[in-house]
Amino acid sequence: MVVCGDDGLAHRLATELRGVYREQVVLVVPPSRRTPPQPMAGRARAASVALFGRMVTAVNRGTADSDDTLVPDERVMEAAEPTEAVLADAGVDRAAALALVYDDDETNIRAALTARRLNPRLRLVLRLYNRRLGQHIEELLDQAAELAAGATAGHRDGHGGHGGHGGHGGHGGHGADIATTVLSDADTTAPALVATALVGTSKVVDAEGLLLRAVERRPPRPGEVADPGLCTLALLSATSNDPAGAEGSEDSGDGPRLLPDAEAVAAATGRGAVVLEQVSYSGPPLPARRAGVMPFASLFSARLRWSLAGLVAAVVALAVALIVVTDDHPLHAIYITLLDLFAINDPAVDAPLGQQVLQLLSGLVGLLLLPVLLAAVLEALGTFRTASALRKPPRGLSGHVVLLGLGKIGTRVLTRLRELHIPVVCVEADPEARGMAVARRLRVPVVVGDVTQEGVLESAKIHRADALLALTSVDTTNLEAVLYARSVRPDLRAVLRLYDDDFAKAVYRTLRTAHPAALTRSRSVSHLAAPAFAGAMMGRQILGAIPVERRVLLFAAVVVDGHPQLEGRTVAEAFRPGAWRVLALDTAARGDTAGAEPPGSGLVWDLPDTYVLRAGDRVVLAATRRGLAELLGRRTRSPR
């Protein structure tokens, strides 16, 4: 795996590939300004010594990975730009995947075009913020890969073909493995930030727009029935609840057991479990509103509506009184009353005294009607003029999420929160920020001002909010906002974005110590985005990964066609404990369903064990690294 980047995401991605997926990584970063670059031979020698030390330590301590593969080394190259010579030196022509995560979109696109020419069978992962441009780039690079792969296949047929490239042939042809995936760190971090604000965890997998989280459950007490959630993913170590205990190995039965069957779950007494749940929101919902239609109540204020109602009641009372006094027809009496109201009737000089009094009262009501009508016209005009402007937080708002910063990350998080129908109030200092247009289109209340100034958070109703998301690009601003919000409301759930992962951990520990009763999470964008980029480098099927102690569970979307372990088998028969388990069926590509669909998703989770998987089905499954490699027909590397 080759990773090229110029910020913390590149380093975090390389760590994810080595630590979670046990892949060999070549990291290409700009030259360091603090220390002079070490010669390549010296770096290679230092890496070898460090790797040997890690291997000896792992063997002595017995902490080798449960998949019998030691953590591979990482080769670091320093280059200002990913030119053709740099990519060739990094071994792109022999690599299985390349990630281009520079902050500049143009640099990533230029390097991707070069890499596709050097290795048409290379799996590409690009970091682009522009979604529309990213879609076109995906189609262009995939088309180039298909044409090059077809030409290469024809050449092999004529000259005696050779084995698969890099051991990643797999099922589904080159379309599944030799693919281009365009991701955005803003899009990949949005689900984790939203889940952290709602339920306080970032162990989240985004499966076809549905947020799922892995929750560690304590061992059930005697006579207590544990909630299985969607399914039980793993059983924790038998000594995980003992502070003085040590994690056992899986072979001995004391270590973590991934994807256990029902018998193992029933027999696991006194052991915690990792359960899969759906992330849901239980706060106040958004008010129902038809798209493109402005409600009548929003045109006029409450006082104006009461004034209009009082005037209408006065007119009706005058008309009824005129009917009683003159014994006139009701329609004619109402007509005379309106003429008197608008002062266009003749004076009732020769009329009876009661009719004269009613005419005077009608004229008085008409005088009161003129300012009310003028106020109604001005309010309606002002409402239409500000319909496309930013809204202010309503007075009775509570249970909402306060979002600080409408930049690249904040805009994506705002869109995701509104998709979940969660009330949001945004705070942004720049009136020309990227997300202002999105907030205006979604009719989200926005407070324009510096969050560090007094009164800004109060305008966002922070004292009645459920959570605070500090997502500005300045770490000190996020930290100051969270500290001030905690002084206003100590039990507020707070999530702040910090650039450096180590700094984020230090801030989290300090805030947790200072406010033990409140939920605090500090997140680095690179830390949250790295798993999605790493999963894309492993293949387009990977949806995400969740760590379980020293092991990891992968979530993948797989087409049943061509997999003998799945096709023609029932859900119960396709389940292999400790290797893989079918979780859901994607009904988007088929007209039939196997159960009730969750709102806004084409996934069916409550699949009966007797459901037979057909060739056209697309399923979401959880698997270990080795189990997924066996299912997809890929070779796993032997320990070095």
PDB file of N, CA and C in Angstrom, residues 153-209:
ATOM      1  N   ALA A 153      -5.561  -8.443 -20.662  1.00  0.00           N
ATOM      2  CA  ALA A 153      -6.099  -9.804 -20.696  1.00  0.00           C
ATOM      3  C   ALA A 153      -5.942 -10.415 -22.079  1.00  0.00           C
ATOM      4  N   GLY A 154      -6.177  -9.620 -23.131  1.00  0.00           N
ATOM      5  CA  GLY A 154      -5.979 -10.128 -24.485  1.00  0.00           C
ATOM      6  C   GLY A 154      -4.547 -10.483 -24.751  1.00  0.00           C
ATOM      7  N   HIS A 155      -3.625  -9.693 -24.232  1.00  0.00           N
ATOM      8  CA  HIS A 155      -2.206  -9.987 -24.415  1.00  0.00           C
ATOM      9  C   HIS A 155      -1.821 -11.285 -23.705  1.00  0.00           C
ATOM     10  N   ARG A 156      -2.385 -11.529 -22.517  1.00  0.00           N
ATOM     11  CA  ARG A 156      -2.068 -12.754 -21.784  1.00  0.00           C
ATOM     12  C   ARG A 156      -2.644 -13.976 -22.483  1.00  0.00           C
ATOM     13  N   ASP A 157      -3.861 -13.824 -23.074  1.00  0.00           N
ATOM     14  CA  ASP A 157      -4.449 -14.954 -23.774  1.00  0.00           C
ATOM     15  C   ASP A 157      -3.597 -15.393 -24.955  1.00  0.00           C
ATOM     16  N   GLY A 158      -2.905 -14.441 -25.562  1.00  0.00           N
ATOM     17  CA  GLY A 158      -2.095 -14.787 -26.720  1.00  0.00           C
ATOM     18  C   GLY A 158      -0.701 -15.250 -26.363  1.00  0.00           C
ATOM     19  N   HIS A 159      -0.257 -14.996 -25.119  1.00  0.00           N
ATOM     20  CA  HIS A 159       1.126 -15.335 -24.771  1.00  0.00           C
ATOM     21  C   HIS A 159       1.203 -16.178 -23.509  1.00  0.00           C
ATOM     22  N   GLY A 160       0.106 -16.853 -23.162  1.00  0.00           N
ATOM     23  CA  GLY A 160       0.208 -17.711 -21.972  1.00  0.00           C
ATOM     24  C   GLY A 160       0.151 -16.891 -20.713  1.00  0.00           C
ATOM     25  N   GLY A 161      -1.043 -16.711 -20.137  1.00  0.00           N
ATOM     26  CA  GLY A 161      -1.239 -15.788 -19.021  1.00  0.00           C
ATOM     27  C   GLY A 161      -0.469 -16.203 -17.786  1.00  0.00           C
ATOM     28  N   HIS A 162      -0.413 -15.261 -16.843  1.00  0.00           N
ATOM     29  CA  HIS A 162       0.270 -15.490 -15.575  1.00  0.00           C
ATOM     30  C   HIS A 162      -0.721 -15.284 -14.451  1.00  0.00           C
ATOM     31  N   GLY A 163      -0.260 -15.424 -13.216  1.00  0.00           N
ATOM     32  CA  GLY A 163      -1.141 -15.376 -12.045  1.00  0.00           C
ATOM     33  C   GLY A 163      -1.662 -13.986 -11.793  1.00  0.00           C
ATOM     34  N   GLY A 164      -2.567 -13.926 -10.787  1.00  0.00           N
ATOM     35  CA  GLY A 164      -3.187 -12.643 -10.423  1.00  0.00           C
ATOM     36  C   GLY A 164      -2.167 -11.684  -9.876  1.00  0.00           C
ATOM     37  N   HIS A 165      -2.500 -10.443  -9.947  1.00  0.00           N
ATOM     38  CA  HIS A 165      -1.574  -9.386  -9.522  1.00  0.00           C
ATOM     39  C   HIS A 165      -1.680  -9.179  -8.032  1.00  0.00           C
ATOM     40  N   GLY A 166      -0.568  -9.381  -7.352  1.00  0.00           N
ATOM     41  CA  GLY A 166      -0.510  -9.022  -5.943  1.00  0.00           C
ATOM     42  C   GLY A 166      -1.360  -9.878  -5.037  1.00  0.00           C
ATOM     43  N   GLY A 167      -1.907 -10.991  -5.571  1.00  0.00           N
ATOM     44  CA  GLY A 167      -2.735 -11.831  -4.722  1.00  0.00           C
ATOM     45  C   GLY A 167      -4.089 -11.255  -4.429  1.00  0.00           C
ATOM     46  N   HIS A 168      -4.547 -10.292  -5.219  1.00  0.00           N
ATOM     47  CA  HIS A 168      -5.828  -9.649  -4.937  1.00  0.00           C
ATOM     48  C   HIS A 168      -6.763  -9.821  -6.112  1.00  0.00           C
ATOM     49  N   GLY A 169      -6.682 -10.948  -6.780  1.00  0.00           N
ATOM     50  CA  GLY A 169      -7.578 -11.147  -7.912  1.00  0.00           C
ATOM     51  C   GLY A 169      -9.015 -11.153  -7.499  1.00  0.00           C
ATOM     52  N   GLY A 170      -9.390 -12.130  -6.673  1.00  0.00           N
ATOM     53  CA  GLY A 170     -10.712 -12.136  -6.078  1.00  0.00           C
ATOM     54  C   GLY A 170     -11.818 -12.322  -7.079  1.00  0.00           C
ATOM     55  N   HIS A 171     -12.987 -12.375  -6.550  1.00  0.00           N
ATOM     56  CA  HIS A 171     -14.173 -12.569  -7.366  1.00  0.00           C
ATOM     57  C   HIS A 171     -14.640 -11.246  -7.900  1.00  0.00           C
ATOM     58  N   GLY A 172     -15.313 -11.325  -9.036  1.00  0.00           N
ATOM     59  CA  GLY A 172     -15.932 -10.128  -9.582  1.00  0.00           C
ATOM     60  C   GLY A 172     -15.083  -9.435 -10.596  1.00  0.00           C
ATOM     61  N   GLY A 173     -13.970 -10.007 -11.042  1.00  0.00           N
ATOM     62  CA  GLY A 173     -13.175  -9.365 -12.069  1.00  0.00           C
ATOM     63  C   GLY A 173     -12.470  -8.139 -11.565  1.00  0.00           C
ATOM     64  N   HIS A 174     -11.927  -7.399 -12.509  1.00  0.00           N
ATOM     65  CA  HIS A 174     -11.166  -6.210 -12.138  1.00  0.00           C
ATOM     66  C   HIS A 174     -12.048  -5.102 -11.644  1.00  0.00           C
ATOM     67  N   GLY A 175     -13.345  -5.148 -11.961  1.00  0.00           N
ATOM     68  CA  GLY A 175     -14.219  -4.068 -11.548  1.00  0.00           C
ATOM     69  C   GLY A 175     -14.317  -3.911 -10.050  1.00  0.00           C
ATOM     70  N   ALA A 176     -14.150  -5.020  -9.307  1.00  0.00           N
ATOM     71  CA  ALA A 176     -14.303  -4.942  -7.866  1.00  0.00           C
ATOM     72  C   ALA A 176     -13.033  -4.482  -7.190  1.00  0.00           C
ATOM     73  N   ASP A 177     -11.871  -4.928  -7.705  1.00  0.00           N
ATOM     74  CA  ASP A 177     -10.604  -4.631  -7.056  1.00  0.00           C
ATOM     75  C   ASP A 177      -9.887  -3.467  -7.711  1.00  0.00           C
ATOM     76  N   ILE A 178      -9.896  -3.410  -9.023  1.00  0.00           N
ATOM     77  CA  ILE A 178      -9.204  -2.325  -9.719  1.00  0.00           C
ATOM     78  C   ILE A 178     -10.219  -1.210  -9.913  1.00  0.00           C
ATOM     79  N   ALA A 179     -10.384  -0.408  -8.914  1.00  0.00           N
ATOM     80  CA  ALA A 179     -11.413   0.621  -8.941  1.00  0.00           C
ATOM     81  C   ALA A 179     -10.854   1.903  -8.372  1.00  0.00           C
ATOM     82  N   THR A 180     -11.541   2.987  -8.673  1.00  0.00           N
ATOM     83  CA  THR A 180     -11.189   4.304  -8.159  1.00  0.00           C
ATOM     84  C   THR A 180     -12.271   4.740  -7.188  1.00  0.00           C
ATOM     85  N   THR A 181     -11.868   5.134  -6.007  1.00  0.00           N
ATOM     86  CA  THR A 181     -12.801   5.600  -4.982  1.00  0.00           C
ATOM     87  C   THR A 181     -12.400   7.008  -4.578  1.00  0.00           C
ATOM     88  N   VAL A 182     -13.333   7.926  -4.717  1.00  0.00           N
ATOM     89  CA  VAL A 182     -13.109   9.317  -4.324  1.00  0.00           C
ATOM     90  C   VAL A 182     -13.834   9.560  -3.009  1.00  0.00           C
ATOM     91  N   LEU A 183     -13.104   9.957  -1.991  1.00  0.00           N
ATOM     92  CA  LEU A 183     -13.649  10.228  -0.669  1.00  0.00           C
ATOM     93  C   LEU A 183     -13.313  11.643  -0.253  1.00  0.00           C
ATOM     94  N   SER A 184     -14.057  12.124   0.713  1.00  0.00           N
ATOM     95  CA  SER A 184     -13.797  13.421   1.322  1.00  0.00           C
ATOM     96  C   SER A 184     -13.699  13.218   2.821  1.00  0.00           C
ATOM     97  N   ASP A 185     -12.689  13.824   3.430  1.00  0.00           N
ATOM     98  CA  ASP A 185     -12.571  13.694   4.876  1.00  0.00           C
ATOM     99  C   ASP A 185     -13.785  14.296   5.576  1.00  0.00           C
ATOM    100  N   ALA A 186     -14.398  15.298   4.944  1.00  0.00           N
ATOM    101  CA  ALA A 186     -15.609  15.875   5.529  1.00  0.00           C
ATOM    102  C   ALA A 186     -16.753  14.880   5.509  1.00  0.00           C
ATOM    103  N   ASP A 187     -16.922  14.156   4.399  1.00  0.00           N
ATOM    104  CA  ASP A 187     -18.010  13.177   4.305  1.00  0.00           C
ATOM    105  C   ASP A 187     -17.780  11.991   5.224  1.00  0.00           C
ATOM    106  N   THR A 188     -16.555  11.543   5.350  1.00  0.00           N
ATOM    107  CA  THR A 188     -16.279  10.352   6.145  1.00  0.00           C
ATOM    108  C   THR A 188     -16.321  10.627   7.637  1.00  0.00           C
ATOM    109  N   THR A 189     -16.003  11.848   8.062  1.00  0.00           N
ATOM    110  CA  THR A 189     -16.042  12.156   9.494  1.00  0.00           C
ATOM    111  C   THR A 189     -17.424  12.574   9.967  1.00  0.00           C
ATOM    112  N   ALA A 190     -18.292  13.004   9.063  1.00  0.00           N
ATOM    113  CA  ALA A 190     -19.612  13.475   9.467  1.00  0.00           C
ATOM    114  C   ALA A 190     -20.406  12.413  10.222  1.00  0.00           C
ATOM    115  N   PRO A 191     -20.504  11.139   9.748  1.00  0.00           N
ATOM    116  CA  PRO A 191     -21.275  10.157  10.517  1.00  0.00           C
ATOM    117  C   PRO A 191     -20.733   9.929  11.926  1.00  0.00           C
ATOM    118  N   ALA A 192     -19.410   9.872  12.066  1.00  0.00           N
ATOM    119  CA  ALA A 192     -18.839   9.644  13.394  1.00  0.00           C
ATOM    120  C   ALA A 192     -19.097  10.822  14.320  1.00  0.00           C
ATOM    121  N   LEU A 193     -18.990  12.055  13.808  1.00  0.00           N
ATOM    122  CA  LEU A 193     -19.258  13.225  14.634  1.00  0.00           C
ATOM    123  C   LEU A 193     -20.725  13.288  15.037  1.00  0.00           C
ATOM    124  N   VAL A 194     -21.610  12.970  14.111  1.00  0.00           N
ATOM    125  CA  VAL A 194     -23.035  12.970  14.432  1.00  0.00           C
ATOM    126  C   VAL A 194     -23.338  11.917  15.487  1.00  0.00           C
ATOM    127  N   ALA A 195     -22.787  10.722  15.317  1.00  0.00           N
ATOM    128  CA  ALA A 195     -23.023   9.664  16.288  1.00  0.00           C
ATOM    129  C   ALA A 195     -22.437  10.016  17.653  1.00  0.00           C
ATOM    130  N   THR A 196     -21.289  10.668  17.664  1.00  0.00           N
ATOM    131  CA  THR A 196     -20.687  11.065  18.934  1.00  0.00           C
ATOM    132  C   THR A 196     -21.553  12.085  19.647  1.00  0.00           C
ATOM    133  N   ALA A 197     -22.139  13.020  18.885  1.00  0.00           N
ATOM    134  CA  ALA A 197     -23.011  14.016  19.500  1.00  0.00           C
ATOM    135  C   ALA A 197     -24.296  13.399  20.041  1.00  0.00           C
ATOM    136  N   LEU A 198     -24.786  12.333  19.405  1.00  0.00           N
ATOM    137  CA  LEU A 198     -26.057  11.740  19.813  1.00  0.00           C
ATOM    138  C   LEU A 198     -25.888  10.708  20.915  1.00  0.00           C
ATOM    139  N   VAL A 199     -24.953   9.779  20.727  1.00  0.00           N
ATOM    140  CA  VAL A 199     -24.843   8.654  21.652  1.00  0.00           C
ATOM    141  C   VAL A 199     -23.490   8.567  22.329  1.00  0.00           C
ATOM    142  N   GLY A 200     -22.559   9.466  22.001  1.00  0.00           N
ATOM    143  CA  GLY A 200     -21.301   9.514  22.724  1.00  0.00           C
ATOM    144  C   GLY A 200     -20.265   8.504  22.298  1.00  0.00           C
ATOM    145  N   THR A 201     -20.365   7.942  21.104  1.00  0.00           N
ATOM    146  CA  THR A 201     -19.371   6.979  20.653  1.00  0.00           C
ATOM    147  C   THR A 201     -19.036   7.252  19.206  1.00  0.00           C
ATOM    148  N   SER A 202     -17.822   6.873  18.804  1.00  0.00           N
ATOM    149  CA  SER A 202     -17.408   7.003  17.408  1.00  0.00           C
ATOM    150  C   SER A 202     -17.164   5.650  16.760  1.00  0.00           C
ATOM    151  N   LYS A 203     -17.512   4.541  17.466  1.00  0.00           N
ATOM    152  CA  LYS A 203     -17.429   3.207  16.862  1.00  0.00           C
ATOM    153  C   LYS A 203     -18.645   3.014  15.973  1.00  0.00           C
ATOM    154  N   VAL A 204     -18.596   3.627  14.802  1.00  0.00           N
ATOM    155  CA  VAL A 204     -19.771   3.720  13.939  1.00  0.00           C
ATOM    156  C   VAL A 204     -19.403   3.214  12.557  1.00  0.00           C
ATOM    157  N   VAL A 205     -20.329   2.500  11.939  1.00  0.00           N
ATOM    158  CA  VAL A 205     -20.220   2.073  10.556  1.00  0.00           C
ATOM    159  C   VAL A 205     -21.390   2.667   9.792  1.00  0.00           C
ATOM    160  N   ASP A 206     -21.089   3.304   8.671  1.00  0.00           N
ATOM    161  CA  ASP A 206     -22.112   3.905   7.827  1.00  0.00           C
ATOM    162  C   ASP A 206     -22.465   2.897   6.734  1.00  0.00           C
ATOM    163  N   ALA A 207     -23.564   2.153   6.913  1.00  0.00           N
ATOM    164  CA  ALA A 207     -23.985   1.122   5.968  1.00  0.00           C
ATOM    165  C   ALA A 207     -25.149   1.642   5.150  1.00  0.00           C
ATOM    166  N   GLU A 208     -24.864   2.048   3.908  1.00  0.00           N
ATOM    167  CA  GLU A 208     -25.896   2.524   2.990  1.00  0.00           C
ATOM    168  C   GLU A 208     -26.725   3.638   3.607  1.00  0.00           C
ATOM    169  N   GLY A 209     -26.059   4.598   4.268  1.00  0.00           N
ATOM    170  CA  GLY A 209     -26.760   5.717   4.866  1.00  0.00           C
ATOM    171  C   GLY A 209     -27.324   5.449   6.249  1.00  0.00           C
TER     172      GLY A 209
END
